XYZ file of C-alpha atoms in Angstrom:
689
model
C 29.896 -24.366 -18.369
C 32.206 -22.056 -20.349
C 29.251 -20.060 -21.691
C 27.822 -19.760 -18.158
C 31.134 -18.491 -16.791
C 31.503 -16.089 -19.733
C 28.021 -14.642 -19.253
C 28.706 -14.200 -15.541
C 31.980 -12.440 -16.297
C 30.301 -10.152 -18.816
C 27.575 -9.281 -16.296
C 30.191 -8.412 -13.639
C 32.100 -6.287 -16.170
C 28.886 -4.561 -17.196
C 27.985 -3.698 -13.591
C 31.543 -2.531 -12.934
C 31.352 -0.201 -15.916
C 27.974 1.060 -14.714
C 29.452 1.761 -11.275
C 32.238 3.758 -12.933
C 29.668 5.707 -14.945
C 27.615 6.527 -11.838
C 29.442 8.987 -9.586
C 26.604 8.980 -7.053
C 26.695 5.372 -5.839
C 28.009 6.592 -2.458
C 24.537 7.961 -1.798
C 23.212 4.379 -1.689
C 25.095 3.871 1.602
C 22.065 4.570 3.799
C 23.965 5.590 6.946
C 27.213 6.609 5.285
C 28.757 9.747 6.803
C 29.168 11.480 3.454
C 25.633 10.537 2.387
C 24.096 11.801 5.636
C 26.047 15.059 5.304
C 24.420 15.516 1.882
C 21.009 14.783 3.404
C 21.548 17.190 6.299
C 22.681 19.997 4.028
C 19.793 19.618 1.583
C 17.245 19.157 4.375
C 18.240 22.435 5.985
C 18.068 24.345 2.711
C 14.586 22.990 2.013
C 13.343 23.594 5.550
C 14.639 27.173 5.447
C 12.903 27.864 2.131
C 9.568 26.116 2.591
C 8.863 26.834 6.251
C 9.406 30.541 5.612
C 6.641 30.764 2.998
C 3.472 32.627 3.966
C 1.503 29.378 3.687
C 3.532 26.970 5.824
C 2.555 27.660 9.430
C -1.170 27.902 8.759
C -1.160 24.633 6.785
C 0.943 22.886 9.446
C -1.366 24.007 12.264
C -4.527 22.991 10.418
C -3.099 19.631 9.298
C -1.851 18.768 12.785
C -5.203 19.714 14.295
C -6.938 17.311 11.896
C -4.464 14.477 12.519
C -4.669 14.935 16.313
C -8.408 15.595 16.444
C -10.340 13.585 19.018
C -13.305 13.697 16.601
C -11.552 11.184 14.363
C -13.168 7.770 13.965
C -11.698 5.078 16.212
C -11.602 2.329 13.606
C -12.407 -1.120 15.019
C -10.634 -4.450 14.846
C -12.852 -7.109 16.386
C -11.409 -10.010 18.357
C -13.984 -11.971 20.354
C -15.764 -9.775 22.905
C -13.502 -6.791 22.353
C -12.890 -4.084 19.786
C -9.235 -3.089 19.443
C -7.917 0.204 18.083
C -4.603 1.976 17.561
C -4.752 5.702 18.323
C -2.433 8.709 17.979
C -2.998 12.253 19.224
C -1.029 15.155 20.735
C -0.637 13.253 24.017
C 0.259 9.955 22.330
C 2.704 10.911 19.601
C 3.708 7.320 18.750
C 0.314 5.971 19.730
C -1.482 3.620 22.072
C -2.932 0.193 21.384
C -6.190 -0.094 23.292
C -9.431 -2.041 23.566
C -13.000 -1.773 24.783
C -15.864 -4.232 25.083
C -17.620 -4.632 21.756
C -20.973 -3.888 23.413
C -19.614 -0.585 24.770
C -18.147 0.335 21.393
C -21.481 -0.284 19.652
C -23.322 1.744 22.294
C -21.235 4.763 21.369
C -19.706 4.946 24.842
C -16.456 3.011 24.651
C -14.464 2.547 27.837
C -10.989 2.313 26.375
C -8.271 0.534 28.308
C -4.691 1.028 27.155
C -2.859 -2.204 26.447
C 0.412 -0.844 25.104
C 1.767 2.712 25.166
C 4.288 3.004 22.317
C 5.663 6.332 23.595
C 6.384 4.832 27.023
C 7.866 1.709 25.434
C 10.100 3.816 23.172
C 11.358 5.786 26.166
C 11.914 2.610 28.190
C 13.833 0.839 25.404
C 15.472 3.979 23.963
C 14.164 2.917 20.544
C 11.853 4.891 18.223
C 9.278 2.120 18.043
C 6.511 2.195 15.432
C 3.500 -0.079 15.962
C 2.938 -2.404 12.983
C -0.069 -4.425 14.126
C -0.925 -7.552 16.083
C -2.495 -10.974 15.421
C -4.547 -12.763 18.063
C -4.924 -16.282 19.417
C -8.243 -17.828 18.347
C -10.815 -18.186 19.891
C -10.303 -16.312 23.192
C -7.833 -13.721 21.884
C -6.127 -13.269 25.220
C -2.681 -13.428 23.600
C -1.246 -11.556 20.639
C 1.840 -11.500 18.485
C 2.725 -7.789 18.439
C 4.890 -6.368 15.628
C 7.153 -3.373 16.293
C 9.412 -1.563 13.830
C 12.498 0.473 14.628
C 11.764 3.792 12.951
C 8.941 2.609 10.718
C 10.647 0.208 8.294
C 9.119 -3.048 7.072
C 11.436 -5.184 9.235
C 9.794 -5.873 12.606
C 10.495 -7.361 16.000
C 7.669 -9.705 17.055
C 6.870 -10.218 20.750
C 4.108 -12.178 22.463
C 1.718 -10.091 24.542
C -0.839 -10.988 27.244
C -3.937 -8.801 26.815
C -5.186 -9.538 30.329
C -2.011 -8.644 32.218
C -1.132 -5.965 29.622
C 2.445 -7.185 29.562
C 4.787 -8.857 27.143
C 5.054 -12.508 28.141
C 8.368 -13.389 29.736
C 9.870 -16.312 27.804
C 7.011 -15.983 25.311
C 7.424 -16.196 21.548
C 10.005 -13.664 20.353
C 11.186 -13.202 16.757
C 14.212 -10.924 16.195
C 14.037 -8.029 13.746
C 13.362 -9.259 10.211
C 10.999 -8.948 7.291
C 8.491 -11.787 7.476
C 5.310 -12.754 9.261
C 3.903 -15.013 11.964
C 0.552 -16.382 13.108
C -0.822 -18.588 15.857
C -1.633 -22.173 14.888
C -2.750 -22.765 18.469
C -1.595 -21.553 21.879
C 1.675 -23.454 21.895
C 2.605 -23.356 18.192
C 3.089 -20.491 15.777
C 3.802 -20.327 12.075
C 6.913 -18.276 11.295
C 8.455 -16.900 8.096
C 11.591 -14.965 8.999
C 15.329 -14.570 8.615
C 16.645 -17.827 10.058
C 20.264 -17.145 9.144
C 22.488 -17.783 6.138
C 20.717 -18.687 2.886
C 17.218 -18.281 4.327
C 16.320 -14.996 2.587
C 15.615 -14.332 -1.078
C 17.409 -11.874 -3.322
C 14.411 -9.571 -2.733
C 15.165 -9.546 0.996
C 12.170 -11.623 2.102
C 11.953 -15.010 3.889
C 12.634 -18.186 1.973
C 11.573 -20.599 4.713
C 8.443 -21.246 6.763
C 8.582 -23.110 10.069
C 6.313 -24.388 12.812
C 7.684 -23.239 16.162
C 6.619 -24.940 19.403
C 6.596 -23.081 22.674
C 9.551 -23.827 24.908
C 11.914 -24.691 22.047
C 14.556 -22.549 20.353
C 13.587 -20.774 17.129
C 16.551 -22.422 15.386
C 15.021 -25.818 16.185
C 11.574 -25.001 14.726
C 10.219 -27.523 12.205
C 10.878 -26.570 8.592
C 7.721 -27.204 6.560
C 8.487 -25.168 3.428
C 11.540 -23.869 1.613
C 11.438 -21.896 -1.607
C 14.162 -20.678 -3.948
C 16.544 -17.796 -3.339
C 15.376 -16.180 -6.602
C 11.719 -16.132 -5.490
C 10.179 -12.914 -4.208
C 9.624 -14.712 -0.894
C 7.539 -17.169 1.110
C 4.935 -16.307 3.721
C 2.734 -18.371 5.983
C -0.902 -17.880 6.963
C -3.539 -19.611 9.044
C -6.927 -19.522 7.303
C -9.988 -20.338 9.392
C -13.331 -21.710 8.293
C -15.489 -21.878 11.384
C -13.749 -24.216 13.826
C -11.489 -25.631 11.144
C -8.116 -24.077 10.346
C -5.648 -24.496 7.507
C -1.921 -23.836 7.742
C -0.982 -22.244 4.417
C 2.287 -21.475 2.654
C 2.494 -18.914 -0.138
C 5.616 -19.195 -2.250
C 5.737 -16.034 -4.369
C 7.699 -16.947 -7.489
C 7.214 -13.425 -8.852
C 5.176 -10.511 -7.572
C 2.128 -11.893 -9.413
C 2.636 -15.663 -9.413
C 2.706 -18.041 -6.495
C 2.510 -21.649 -5.436
C -0.116 -22.138 -2.719
C 0.358 -25.055 -0.339
C -1.481 -26.490 2.659
C 0.125 -28.375 5.570
C -2.175 -31.399 5.513
C -1.636 -34.686 7.349
C 1.942 -33.642 8.236
C 2.985 -32.922 4.663
C 2.694 -30.091 2.176
C -0.037 -30.364 -0.469
C 0.280 -27.999 -3.426
C -3.122 -26.730 -4.537
C -3.873 -27.248 -8.233
C -4.929 -23.685 -9.028
C -3.519 -21.099 -11.481
C -0.275 -19.572 -10.263
C -1.599 -16.041 -10.796
C -4.899 -16.617 -8.950
C -5.258 -15.035 -5.501
C -6.894 -17.096 -2.683
C -9.052 -14.744 -0.622
C -10.410 -16.885 2.203
C -12.226 -20.124 2.967
C -15.936 -20.097 3.754
C -18.266 -23.073 4.172
C -15.542 -25.341 2.763
C -15.238 -23.107 -0.299
C -11.850 -21.623 -1.223
C -12.531 -18.170 -2.705
C -10.356 -17.486 -5.736
C -9.753 -14.223 -7.634
C -8.744 -15.034 -11.235
C -6.207 -12.830 -12.982
C -6.425 -14.751 -16.270
C -8.845 -17.142 -17.974
C -8.953 -20.638 -16.448
C -10.495 -23.709 -18.040
C -11.268 -26.307 -15.371
C -13.817 -29.096 -14.911
C -15.165 -28.490 -18.404
C -15.811 -24.788 -17.870
C -13.894 -21.622 -18.753
C -13.910 -18.858 -16.173
C -12.870 -15.473 -17.484
C -10.173 -13.100 -16.274
C -11.373 -11.042 -13.302
C -13.930 -13.650 -12.200
C -14.428 -14.657 -8.578
C -15.007 -18.399 -8.158
C -14.935 -20.954 -5.343
C -13.615 -24.511 -5.095
C -14.614 -27.224 -2.666
C -11.636 -27.299 -0.281
C -11.947 -30.966 0.659
C -11.979 -31.997 -2.990
C -9.117 -29.652 -3.824
C -6.892 -31.238 -1.183
C -7.583 -34.552 -2.909
C -6.610 -33.112 -6.295
C -10.195 -32.729 -7.572
C -11.964 -29.597 -8.821
C -15.541 -28.842 -7.802
C -16.026 -25.253 -8.951
C -18.775 -22.664 -8.478
C -19.036 -19.260 -10.167
C -19.536 -16.282 -7.870
C -19.081 -13.107 -9.940
C -17.923 -12.090 -13.423
C -17.219 -8.382 -14.001
C -17.968 -6.621 -17.279
C -15.691 -4.253 -19.203
C -16.402 -1.351 -16.843
C -16.261 -3.228 -13.537
C -13.817 -4.906 -11.205
C -13.634 -6.414 -7.728
C -11.834 -4.079 -5.332
C -12.279 -6.002 -2.093
C -13.116 -9.497 -0.802
C -14.022 -10.180 2.835
C -15.700 -12.941 4.837
C -17.779 -13.007 7.997
C -18.683 -16.226 9.802
C -21.206 -17.297 7.136
C -21.141 -14.698 4.357
C -18.915 -13.412 1.587
C -18.652 -9.659 0.968
C -17.627 -8.363 -2.465
C -16.809 -4.705 -3.019
C -17.405 -3.952 -6.696
C -16.220 -0.970 -8.724
C -18.159 0.285 -11.740
C -16.646 3.312 -13.458
C -14.599 3.855 -10.272
C -17.565 4.040 -7.894
C -18.375 1.355 -5.316
C -21.186 -1.030 -4.542
C -21.127 -3.689 -1.812
C -22.761 -7.124 -2.118
C -23.407 -10.017 0.266
C -22.994 -13.522 -1.189
C -24.409 -16.699 0.340
C -23.547 -20.320 -0.495
C -26.365 -22.884 -0.415
C -24.338 -26.070 -1.122
C -24.818 -25.880 -4.894
C -24.647 -22.192 -5.862
C -23.954 -18.637 -4.719
C -26.677 -15.995 -4.435
C -26.270 -12.290 -3.776
C -28.000 -9.162 -2.519
C -26.799 -5.566 -2.547
C -25.983 -3.824 0.722
C -28.103 -0.738 1.350
C -25.132 1.620 1.278
C -24.750 5.168 -0.065
C -24.052 5.696 -3.781
C -21.492 7.755 -5.719
C -18.412 7.249 -3.624
C -15.974 4.751 -2.236
C -17.039 1.876 0.017
C -14.540 -0.196 1.963
C -15.022 -3.005 4.468
C -13.194 -1.917 7.598
C -13.642 -4.922 9.898
C -15.310 -8.327 9.992
C -15.956 -10.705 12.874
C -15.107 -14.352 12.204
C -17.360 -15.398 15.105
C -20.492 -13.664 13.757
C -21.876 -11.990 10.612
C -21.414 -8.485 12.004
C -19.082 -6.173 10.105
C -18.211 -2.508 9.615
C -17.840 -0.607 6.351
C -16.978 2.966 5.465
C -18.313 5.377 2.845
C -16.620 8.541 1.603
C -16.122 10.649 -1.479
C -14.076 13.738 -2.261
C -16.493 16.099 -0.523
C -18.217 13.791 1.981
C -16.362 12.933 5.198
C -15.826 9.304 6.103
C -18.826 7.646 7.732
C -18.443 4.331 9.508
C -21.434 1.979 9.295
C -22.165 -1.032 11.480
C -23.868 -3.806 9.545
C -24.909 -7.428 9.665
C -24.570 -9.699 6.650
C -27.091 -12.208 7.977
C -30.125 -9.909 7.656
C -28.498 -7.132 5.570
C -29.093 -4.436 8.151
C -27.056 -1.225 8.044
C -26.720 1.613 10.548
C -24.652 4.801 10.363
C -22.326 4.597 13.340
C -19.940 7.564 13.317
C -18.936 10.311 10.889
C -15.972 12.611 10.683
C -16.747 16.304 10.975
C -16.405 18.286 7.765
C -13.005 19.969 7.611
C -14.076 22.308 4.813
C -17.332 23.458 3.219
C -17.993 20.843 0.542
C -20.982 22.787 -0.762
C -18.627 25.244 -2.457
C -17.130 22.568 -4.695
C -18.148 20.182 -7.452
C -16.797 16.865 -8.725
C -16.755 15.935 -12.392
C -15.463 12.852 -14.183
C -13.872 13.333 -17.605
C -12.227 11.076 -20.172
C -8.849 11.747 -21.742
C -7.686 9.920 -24.858
C -4.291 8.269 -24.532
C -1.750 7.940 -27.343
C -3.132 4.532 -28.435
C -6.759 5.709 -28.322
C -7.645 4.228 -24.907
C -10.086 6.324 -22.862
C -8.658 7.274 -19.455
C -11.109 8.462 -16.771
C -10.188 11.120 -14.251
C -11.916 13.141 -11.539
C -11.683 16.930 -11.169
C -12.570 18.577 -7.840
C -12.790 22.355 -7.852
C -14.880 25.367 -6.907
C -18.321 25.596 -8.484
C -17.407 29.021 -9.808
C -13.824 28.292 -10.817
C -12.791 30.175 -13.955
C -12.259 28.128 -17.110
C -9.357 30.181 -18.377
C -6.306 28.040 -17.608
C -5.423 29.953 -14.431
C -6.349 27.464 -11.715
C -3.514 26.003 -9.607
C -4.098 22.298 -10.222
C -2.627 19.198 -8.603
C -2.706 15.971 -10.652
C -2.285 12.728 -8.725
C -2.168 9.092 -9.910
C -0.424 5.791 -9.203
C -0.582 3.470 -12.218
C 0.865 0.202 -10.981
C 0.564 -3.091 -9.093
C -3.208 -3.331 -9.772
C -3.826 -0.624 -7.141
C -7.130 1.179 -7.714
C -7.281 4.899 -6.939
C -10.815 5.679 -5.796
C -12.538 8.801 -4.438
C -11.590 9.679 -0.851
C -12.454 12.532 1.492
C -9.980 15.317 0.821
C -9.862 16.411 4.478
C -6.611 18.310 5.018
C -6.147 18.591 1.247
C -9.578 20.192 0.987
C -8.920 22.653 3.793
C -5.414 23.560 2.684
C -5.547 23.168 -1.115
C -9.129 23.653 -2.309
C -9.691 26.495 0.154
C -6.586 28.198 -1.240
C -8.065 28.142 -4.732
C -6.575 24.841 -5.825
C -8.089 22.154 -8.046
C -7.494 18.478 -7.253
C -7.358 15.818 -9.991
C -7.245 12.040 -9.555
C -6.455 10.019 -12.691
C -7.311 6.323 -13.167
C -4.482 5.432 -15.537
C -3.536 1.933 -16.683
C -1.363 -0.147 -14.389
C -4.025 0.161 -11.694
C -6.919 -2.183 -10.979
C -9.882 0.114 -11.598
C -11.102 -2.024 -14.515
C -9.741 -5.376 -13.408
C -6.591 -7.388 -14.160
C -6.554 -6.380 -17.846
C -6.214 -2.692 -16.887
C -3.179 -3.573 -14.799
C -1.593 -5.973 -17.265
C -1.887 -3.440 -20.088
C 0.944 -1.489 -18.443
C 3.364 -4.269 -17.489
C 7.015 -4.465 -18.523
C 7.430 -3.677 -22.227
C 4.045 -1.913 -22.175
C 5.020 0.466 -19.344
C 5.107 3.519 -21.553
C 1.321 3.250 -21.890
C 1.020 4.201 -18.199
C 3.040 7.362 -18.768
C 1.211 8.161 -22.002
C -2.048 7.967 -20.031
C -0.686 10.406 -17.456
C 0.514 12.850 -20.117
C -2.878 12.565 -21.840
C -4.752 13.578 -18.679
C -2.437 16.574 -18.232
C -2.980 17.611 -21.860
C -6.753 17.171 -21.497
C -6.823 19.403 -18.411
C -4.939 22.069 -20.372
C -7.174 21.677 -23.439
C -10.272 22.089 -21.246
C -8.667 25.238 -19.785
C -8.976 23.888 -16.276
C -5.311 24.845 -15.956
C -2.134 25.509 -17.944
C 1.456 24.248 -17.660
C 2.352 27.278 -15.530
C -0.279 26.261 -12.970
C -0.146 22.451 -13.196
C 1.639 20.357 -10.586
C 1.935 16.589 -10.094
C 2.372 14.434 -7.008
C 3.068 10.735 -6.499
C 4.700 8.347 -4.068
C 6.586 5.041 -4.440
C 5.567 3.697 -7.879
C 3.717 7.021 -8.141
C 7.058 8.701 -7.453
C 8.441 6.895 -10.483
C 5.358 8.059 -12.414
C 5.953 11.741 -11.688
C 9.704 11.244 -12.230
C 8.938 10.001 -15.738
C 6.360 12.767 -16.067
C 8.797 15.635 -15.599
C 11.691 14.032 -17.508
C 9.575 13.110 -20.539
C 7.271 16.139 -20.581
C 8.828 19.012 -18.602
C 6.767 21.353 -20.765
C 3.564 20.224 -19.064
C 4.369 20.876 -15.388
C 5.586 23.669 -13.143
C 5.770 21.696 -9.880
C 6.552 18.074 -8.970
C 6.270 16.407 -5.544
C 8.192 13.138 -5.881
C 7.760 11.027 -2.720
C 9.703 7.890 -1.659
C 10.295 7.250 -5.365
C 11.918 4.688 -7.614
C 14.070 6.599 -10.094
C 17.209 4.621 -11.010
C 15.605 1.738 -12.873
C 19.008 0.310 -13.830
C 19.743 -0.619 -10.207
C 16.285 -0.801 -8.635
C 16.381 -4.618 -8.516
C 19.589 -4.511 -6.452
C 18.294 -2.128 -3.807
C 16.306 -3.468 -0.832
C 13.015 -5.060 -1.985
C 13.526 -4.008 -5.603
C 14.062 -7.497 -7.006
C 10.486 -8.369 -6.017
C 9.097 -5.882 -8.548
C 10.654 -7.332 -11.683
C 7.253 -8.871 -12.490
C 5.973 -5.308 -12.835
C 8.847 -3.505 -14.545
C 11.118 -6.197 -15.996
C 14.736 -7.158 -15.280
C 17.264 -4.434 -16.179
C 20.074 -7.032 -16.210
C 18.534 -8.660 -19.288
C 19.539 -6.540 -22.304
C 16.202 -7.004 -24.100
C 14.322 -5.789 -21.016
C 16.720 -2.960 -20.212
C 16.131 -1.791 -23.779
C 12.588 -0.721 -22.889
C 13.216 0.208 -19.233
C 15.998 2.642 -20.155
C 13.612 4.545 -22.402
C 11.738 5.896 -19.366
C 14.060 5.461 -16.335
C 14.202 9.028 -14.925
C 17.759 8.791 -13.557
C 19.086 7.878 -17.008
C 16.914 10.439 -18.809
C 17.611 13.670 -16.963
C 19.729 16.076 -19.030
C 21.767 19.158 -18.297
C 20.460 21.206 -21.204
C 16.742 20.704 -20.522
C 14.592 23.076 -18.464
C 12.802 21.215 -15.660
C 10.455 22.380 -12.924
C 12.069 22.722 -9.479
C 11.244 19.228 -8.212
C 10.552 18.551 -4.522
C 11.996 15.134 -3.581
C 10.775 13.626 -0.306
C 12.007 10.336 1.150
C 12.927 8.557 4.407
C 16.258 7.287 5.713
C 14.471 4.343 7.309
C 12.558 3.286 4.200
C 13.617 -0.356 3.839
C 11.316 -0.997 0.886
C 12.207 1.685 -1.680
C 15.824 2.692 -1.110
C 16.348 6.405 -0.279
C 19.288 6.267 -2.696
C 16.842 6.727 -5.583
C 15.819 10.202 -4.433
C 19.288 11.095 -3.124
C 21.065 10.233 -6.394
C 18.513 11.990 -8.586
C 18.671 15.121 -6.436
C 22.497 15.165 -6.441
C 22.663 14.573 -10.185
C 20.216 17.388 -10.927
C 22.022 19.773 -8.590
C 25.346 19.043 -10.277
C 23.704 19.678 -13.652
C 22.650 23.091 -12.389
C 18.945 22.288 -11.900
C 17.522 23.797 -8.686
C 15.536 21.286 -6.605
C 14.075 20.853 -3.133
C 15.025 17.812 -1.080
C 13.831 16.549 2.286
C 14.604 13.205 3.898
C 12.859 12.277 7.137
C 15.224 10.353 9.399
C 12.476 7.849 10.263
C 9.061 6.855 9.002
C 9.776 3.914 6.700
C 8.006 3.747 3.348
C 5.099 5.748 4.787
C 7.523 8.669 5.100
C 6.516 9.621 8.658
C 6.002 7.952 12.039
C 4.124 10.613 14.016
C 1.342 13.090 13.356
C 3.833 15.949 13.728
C 6.077 14.474 11.031
C 3.062 13.891 8.812
C 1.835 17.478 9.287
C 5.313 18.831 8.549
C 5.635 16.897 5.292
C 2.109 17.898 4.260
C 2.743 21.573 5.043
C 6.046 21.629 3.159
C 4.521 19.876 0.132
C 1.470 22.118 -0.105
C 3.492 25.271 0.605
C 5.778 24.322 -2.263
C 2.802 23.706 -4.587
C 1.061 26.965 -3.697
C 4.316 28.896 -4.072
C 4.866 27.426 -7.541
C 1.355 27.264 -8.963
C -0.694 30.213 -7.633
């Protein structure tokens, strides 16, 4: 007991000393008067500088025209007989939620009916609502649980909506503002993970309890079916369907990458005997689909890391393992997406960062597959599936080819081009190449370069390097759209790097950059920059970097470790103070990725790269452009605020802009999005041309 008390006292003293050493903690007070004065002052300076450049207005106008264009694809979400869509344009700034008959949508002549006008609702309630999605009541889908955010944060208000009357249901299910989730079990019962009061949220700010709530009863009286630990990341509920059968699931996230998966079965919770780092991805024909993040030996077989397998669900609930192999990637491949239709499994596979789509069928003893007849050399993504049929939609795009939506059927493997975006720039003028850089430890790091066919190879090209490098997120080719029109057409070169920490080559690629190995991610990034310079694509004078969230941390490390490589940095909604990240908003949930800075052995490696602790007065840095949001309730705006203030006080000129809404996405409307895009690209062109 004495040692426990002593360690607690030492921790408190340590944090107190840190607070004394950090004169910018006041900027962590999100709505503090002094903090908002700082934001207002810096915002105005940045607006004055960047909107007065010769580039700004033209980029803003072109970007807004693209974002508001009526030629955009109305992406479908199928529920029963209807296709639902959320749409923003110049007349619907905050958007409308609408639907049309599926048959009309497929005919190419949708007759959209507006269900919910977010602009009108915002005016009525005097709240800047942001639509965050809806989940429907199976099988008729005449009722929905609609999620609305105040200003775009992750915390949402959930209200029950009648799709036939187009009204919120009086005395219907209503969940006050909180981070969490909900789903229909049936018409009169929903599954809820939310803030239920004292001691019901984790230290990461997510729900710790899951309840079954019956219509007509108070939320406080809902039946508790799961409770995790306060030190978990959080607990979330889900209802998985397999034909007419449904399973009430509880996911207790111990860390960001480990979880206990439970099923409410015969009025009690059954914990599934599966690896804690495996990711369940649906149930189909009584087969639980499992994505393995590490080797698993079960039922006399060893399934390798990255494999997709299935387990008989009935047997699993009885504690038995009947396992079938589905897919095993090789060293150059990974699974980037898993979807199910009524009878089929869809796997989206990446090989050397290009996509192929496969249909898998289960015949009671084994899985068989056939490739979907989709375009090559780009990125495929399943957009929508229908749990009542084998119809689905997928999209194809690459850097120079606009998105095309395809309607398809997994039963007979038919595919039909449905709708394409218009080209926003002349792709014929440009070429795409994939190169390999060699990182510090010898690992080959692939990256794409998009530039003019006749671009000079003399180091003079303004070049933008983008990457992410974390959380097993794969960065794949995408249509450059506004970036193509406003960056490539202005002589720019765009580079996308597939550094470690991502998922491009499976779980091993991600795990190679975790915790004490984090520096590998940054070494990869530096290596790509050096390779671009060595190839004379660009030079430090003309090289800029951009990243958001974990990518904001990436570029923060980039310019503090290697300021000699870059002349411009766009650092968006970033993590930067890695000493306190786990104490700010959802930060504690990411300790599985970065480590725990309160443990001396782990802080020893985190402090080596944490940008806030590694910025120095006597070093020359590029003039960084920090961009964040007051209403970001995932990555605290204090990261960007404190770094900006510290650099200014050291005498380093910077640009800073903080949108007063928008959440972690940074913007809530097309106008806000166009403004941020125009400021960012104006800054880059000003610095790099």
